[in-house]
Amino acid sequence: PNVIIIYSDDLGMGDLSCYGATAVSTPNIDKLAANGIRFTDSHSSAATCTPSRFSLLTGSYAFRNDAAILPGDAPLLIRPETPTMAGMFQQAGYRTAVIGKWHLGLGDGYPDWNGTLKPGPLEIGFDYAFVIPATLDRVPTVYVENHGVYQLDPNDPITVNYNKKVGNWPTGTERPDLLKVNADLQHSNTIVDSISRIGYMTGGTAALWKDQEIPAIFLSKVDSFINRNEGSPFFLYFSLTDIHVPRDPHPRFKGATAMGVRGDAIVQTDWTVGELVRLLERTNLLENTIVIFTSDNGPVLDDGYADEAEELIGSHDPSAGFRGGKYSAYEAGTRMPTIFYWKGSVDPQVSDALLSQVDFYASFARLLNHELLDNEAPDSYELWDVLTGNATAGRETMLTESFTMSVRRGKWKYIAPWRKPTPAWLDNKRIETGLQQEAQLFNLQNDKEEATNLIEDEPEKHREMGQLLEGILSGATRPGFKKI
Ligand code: NG6
Ligand code: CA
């Protein structure tokens, strides 16, 4: 079968109606859920984007590579010699593509925006790439197709700088009157498309993206990728930019919810999924295509722009009753909406199995009959039967990363102490990071809200969970893995 992983950005489990949302309706995603496996305890490897994406593609916990949120001008984080899930599909004869958000760095050293951006996705297993380099709120605000900036006019080269202003395009600090949405200081650098961003840029006018058009542009690239590869199976990592900030959905979604742009961006996400499914139907591929829908980290309301996400949230709970959200060590940081859809090939059900996105790698290896190399996918567990709803016992233990590290063993959850200062930009947000000087221990069985810290009451469990974490930190967890 073809395999598509739809990876949304900053979408919470509670943001979808199939997980209980009532203030927004997501019929297209709900349809996949109703006819597939809907997971309730499936996790990204981290509470932020870059580390989660690193883990998804490499089957490795992100700390093994020091993966943290990357600036928009970072070099490629995954070294070309690292085995990736895309590379595995490629070896199995699939055509592979990444379309959407990248945020794993480009190039060696400093990216050459006006030349060849290499190494990048094409050097780590993708046959085709059409990406935005980092995040919607970071410069350069251009698409990259394969090895170069898309639609760049060579007479109008791009300059990017994350430390000081370059060129004479106004910044949000200088010209707040030009903005469609106000932003905090970090997001008040160069203005592009009436939105100020993190970082400074100038040049590349013909290549600049228009925020409202991004989902349709991605879909058109998906359409041509699929049509180009008629006859051969494909693996598509479809990495949506919704619902990350700045949220500027297409005007057709304006007012689709009473929650402002954040709610409307959820509706746009659902539309994108619907369009993709219709494309698969049109091309007669739906029955032979596995579609996974999930997200990279938990939900956040105010992430730098005054877009009224907080003011208009009403009783909507993006964290679906769990504590925390994006950046947080608590459950909602990594507990992701996760749907496995394979028309006609799985028994629709809800699964409470514990699962991590690092497991997709080894699980698809099983599908492909690919025997993992000694140095491949160090933390990935083969859970194909769980993914497809043929088994209910998922992982027994799991690591998740925020700034600190957390481990699960069954329903027990341990959050390691954090004794360094919280980054200043995070400190002044109203975000429950879960970072505390002392360790925390919860029993999610009867305390899914992580309200009662049992660290004093359960010294034995404390020791056991601490040891579990030490063990994970000291080496790969996949049986059979050998470093070479
Ligand atoms: C943070 C940004 C935030 C967002 C995040 C990455 C500031 C103050 N905040 O540093 O806006 O871009 O990085 O989000 O700079 S993620 O989903 O890609 O991890
Ligand atoms: Ca994200």
Coordinates of N, CA, C and O in Angstrom, one line a residue, residues 316-388:
H316 N -13.9 25.4 25.0 CA -13.2 24.5 24.2 C -11.9 24.1 24.9 O -11.2 25.0 25.4
D317 N -11.6 22.8 25.0 CA -10.4 22.3 25.7 C -9.5 21.6 24.7 O -9.6 20.4 24.5
P318 N -8.5 22.3 24.1 CA -7.6 21.6 23.2 C -6.8 20.5 23.7 O -6.4 19.6 23.0
S319 N -6.6 20.5 25.0 CA -5.8 19.4 25.7 C -6.7 18.2 26.1 O -6.2 17.3 26.7
A320 N -7.9 18.2 25.7 CA -8.8 17.1 26.0 C -8.8 16.6 27.4 O -8.8 15.3 27.7
G321 N -8.8 17.5 28.4 CA -8.8 17.1 29.8 C -7.5 16.7 30.4 O -7.4 16.5 31.6
F322 N -6.4 16.7 29.6 CA -5.1 16.4 30.1 C -4.5 17.7 30.5 O -4.9 18.8 30.1
R323 N -3.4 17.6 31.3 CA -2.7 18.8 31.8 C -1.6 19.3 30.8 O -1.0 18.4 30.1
G324 N -1.4 20.6 30.7 CA -0.3 21.1 29.9 C -0.7 21.3 28.4 O -1.9 21.3 28.1
G325 N 0.3 21.3 27.6 CA 0.1 21.5 26.2 C 1.5 21.6 25.5 O 2.4 21.1 26.1
K326 N 1.6 22.4 24.4 CA 2.9 22.5 23.8 C 3.9 23.0 24.8 O 3.6 23.8 25.7
Y327 N 5.1 22.6 24.7 CA 6.3 22.9 25.6 C 6.2 22.2 27.0 O 7.1 22.3 27.8
S328 N 5.1 21.4 27.2 CA 4.9 20.9 28.6 C 5.3 19.5 28.8 O 5.2 18.7 27.9
A329 N 5.8 19.2 30.0 CA 6.1 17.8 30.3 C 4.9 17.0 30.7 O 4.9 15.8 30.8
Y330 N 3.8 17.7 30.9 CA 2.5 17.0 31.3 C 2.0 16.4 30.0 O 2.4 16.7 28.9
E331 N 1.0 15.5 30.2 CA 0.5 14.6 29.1 C 0.1 15.3 27.8 O 0.5 14.9 26.8
A332 N -0.5 16.5 28.0 CA -1.0 17.1 26.7 C 0.1 17.7 25.9 O -0.1 18.1 24.7
G333 N 1.3 17.7 26.4 CA 2.5 18.1 25.6 C 2.7 17.1 24.4 O 3.2 17.6 23.4
T334 N 2.5 15.8 24.7 CA 2.8 14.9 23.7 C 1.7 13.9 23.3 O 1.9 13.1 22.4
R335 N 0.6 13.9 24.1 CA -0.5 12.9 23.8 C -1.2 13.5 22.5 O -1.9 14.5 22.6
M336 N -1.1 12.8 21.4 CA -1.5 13.4 20.2 C -2.8 12.7 19.6 O -2.9 11.5 19.8
P337 N -3.6 13.5 18.9 CA -4.6 12.8 18.1 C -3.9 11.9 17.2 O -2.9 12.3 16.6
T338 N -4.3 10.7 17.0 CA -3.6 9.7 16.2 C -4.7 8.8 15.5 O -5.4 8.1 16.3
I339 N -4.7 8.8 14.2 CA -5.7 8.0 13.5 C -5.0 7.1 12.5 O -4.2 7.7 11.7
F340 N -5.3 5.9 12.5 CA -4.7 5.0 11.4 C -5.8 4.5 10.5 O -6.7 3.8 11.0
Y341 N -5.8 4.9 9.3 CA -6.9 4.6 8.4 C -6.4 3.8 7.2 O -5.4 4.2 6.6
W342 N -7.1 2.7 6.9 CA -6.7 1.9 5.8 C -8.0 1.3 5.3 O -8.4 0.3 5.8
K343 N -8.6 2.0 4.3 CA -9.9 1.6 3.9 C -10.1 0.1 3.6 O -9.4 -0.5 2.8
G344 N -11.1 -0.5 4.3 CA -11.4 -1.9 4.0 C -10.4 -2.9 4.6 O -10.6 -4.1 4.6
S345 N -9.3 -2.4 5.2 CA -8.3 -3.4 5.7 C -8.2 -3.4 7.2 O -7.4 -4.3 7.7
V346 N -8.8 -2.6 7.9 CA -8.8 -2.7 9.4 C -10.2 -2.6 10.0 O -11.1 -2.1 9.4
D347 N -10.3 -3.2 11.2 CA -11.6 -3.1 11.9 C -11.6 -1.8 12.7 O -10.8 -1.7 13.6
P348 N -12.5 -1.0 12.4 CA -12.6 0.3 13.1 C -12.7 0.1 14.6 O -13.5 -0.8 15.1
Q349 N -12.0 0.8 15.4 CA -12.0 0.7 16.8 C -11.2 1.9 17.5 O -10.5 2.6 16.8
V350 N -11.4 2.0 18.8 CA -10.7 2.9 19.6 C -9.6 2.1 20.3 O -9.9 1.1 20.9
S351 N -8.4 2.5 20.3 CA -7.3 1.8 21.0 C -6.7 2.7 22.1 O -6.3 3.8 21.8
D352 N -6.5 2.1 23.3 CA -5.9 2.8 24.4 C -4.4 2.4 24.5 O -3.8 2.7 25.5
A353 N -3.9 1.7 23.5 CA -2.5 1.2 23.6 C -1.6 2.4 23.7 O -1.8 3.5 23.1
L354 N -0.5 2.2 24.5 CA 0.6 3.2 24.6 C 1.5 3.1 23.4 O 1.9 2.0 23.1
L355 N 1.7 4.2 22.7 CA 2.3 4.2 21.4 C 3.2 5.5 21.3 O 2.8 6.5 21.8
S356 N 4.3 5.4 20.6 CA 5.1 6.6 20.3 C 5.3 6.7 18.8 O 5.4 5.7 18.2
Q357 N 5.4 7.9 18.4 CA 5.7 8.1 16.9 C 7.0 7.5 16.5 O 7.3 7.2 15.4
V358 N 8.0 7.3 17.5 CA 9.2 6.6 17.1 C 8.9 5.2 16.6 O 9.8 4.6 15.9
D359 N 7.8 4.7 16.9 CA 7.5 3.3 16.6 C 7.0 3.1 15.1 O 6.9 2.0 14.6
F360 N 6.6 4.2 14.5 CA 6.1 4.1 13.1 C 7.2 3.4 12.2 O 6.9 2.6 11.4
Y361 N 8.5 3.8 12.5 CA 9.6 3.3 11.7 C 9.6 1.8 11.7 O 9.5 1.1 10.6
A362 N 9.8 1.2 12.8 CA 10.0 -0.3 12.9 C 8.7 -1.0 12.5 O 8.7 -2.1 12.0
S363 N 7.5 -0.3 12.8 CA 6.3 -0.9 12.4 C 6.1 -1.0 10.9 O 5.7 -2.0 10.3
F364 N 6.5 0.1 10.2 CA 6.4 0.0 8.7 C 7.5 -0.9 8.2 O 7.3 -1.5 7.1
A365 N 8.6 -1.1 8.9 CA 9.6 -2.1 8.5 C 9.0 -3.4 8.4 O 9.2 -4.2 7.4
R366 N 8.1 -3.7 9.3 CA 7.4 -5.0 9.3 C 6.5 -5.1 8.0 O 6.5 -6.1 7.3
L367 N 5.8 -4.0 7.7 CA 4.9 -4.0 6.5 C 5.8 -4.3 5.3 O 5.4 -5.0 4.4
L368 N 7.0 -3.7 5.2 CA 7.8 -3.7 4.0 C 8.7 -5.0 4.0 O 9.5 -5.2 3.1
N369 N 8.6 -5.8 5.1 CA 9.5 -6.9 5.2 C 10.9 -6.5 5.2 O 11.8 -7.2 4.7
H370 N 11.2 -5.4 5.8 CA 12.5 -4.8 5.8 C 13.2 -5.2 7.1 O 12.6 -4.9 8.2
E371 N 14.3 -5.8 7.1 CA 15.0 -6.2 8.3 C 15.8 -5.0 8.7 O 16.7 -4.5 8.0
L372 N 15.6 -4.5 9.9 CA 16.3 -3.3 10.3 C 17.8 -3.6 10.5 O 18.2 -4.6 11.0
L373 N 18.6 -2.6 10.0 CA 20.0 -2.8 10.1 C 20.4 -2.6 11.6 O 19.6 -2.0 12.4
D374 N 21.6 -3.0 11.9 CA 22.0 -2.9 13.3 C 21.9 -1.5 13.8 O 21.6 -1.3 15.0
N375 N 22.2 -0.5 13.0 CA 22.3 0.9 13.5 C 21.0 1.7 13.1 O 21.1 2.9 13.1
E376 N 20.0 1.0 12.8 CA 18.8 1.7 12.3 C 17.7 1.8 13.4 O 17.5 0.9 14.2
A377 N 17.1 3.0 13.5 CA 15.9 3.2 14.4 C 16.2 2.7 15.8 O 15.5 1.8 16.3
P378 N 17.1 3.4 16.5 CA 17.5 2.9 17.9 C 16.4 2.8 18.9 O 16.6 2.1 19.9
D379 N 15.3 3.5 18.8 CA 14.3 3.4 19.9 C 12.9 3.0 19.4 O 11.9 3.1 20.1
S380 N 12.9 2.5 18.2 CA 11.6 2.1 17.5 C 11.2 0.7 17.9 O 12.0 -0.2 17.7
Y381 N 10.0 0.6 18.3 CA 9.4 -0.8 18.6 C 8.5 -1.1 17.5 O 7.7 -0.3 17.0
E382 N 8.5 -2.4 17.1 CA 7.7 -2.9 16.0 C 6.3 -3.1 16.6 O 6.1 -4.0 17.4
L383 N 5.3 -2.3 16.3 CA 4.0 -2.4 16.9 C 2.9 -2.4 15.8 O 1.9 -1.8 15.9
W384 N 3.3 -3.1 14.7 CA 2.4 -3.1 13.5 C 1.0 -3.6 13.9 O 0.0 -3.1 13.4
D385 N 1.0 -4.7 14.7 CA -0.3 -5.2 15.1 C -1.2 -4.2 15.9 O -2.4 -4.2 15.8
V386 N -0.5 -3.4 16.7 CA -1.2 -2.4 17.5 C -1.7 -1.3 16.5 O -2.9 -0.9 16.6
L387 N -0.9 -0.9 15.6 CA -1.3 0.2 14.7 C -2.5 -0.2 13.9 O -3.4 0.6 13.6
T388 N -2.5 -1.5 13.5 CA -3.6 -2.0 12.6 C -4.8 -2.5 13.4 O -5.7 -3.0 12.8

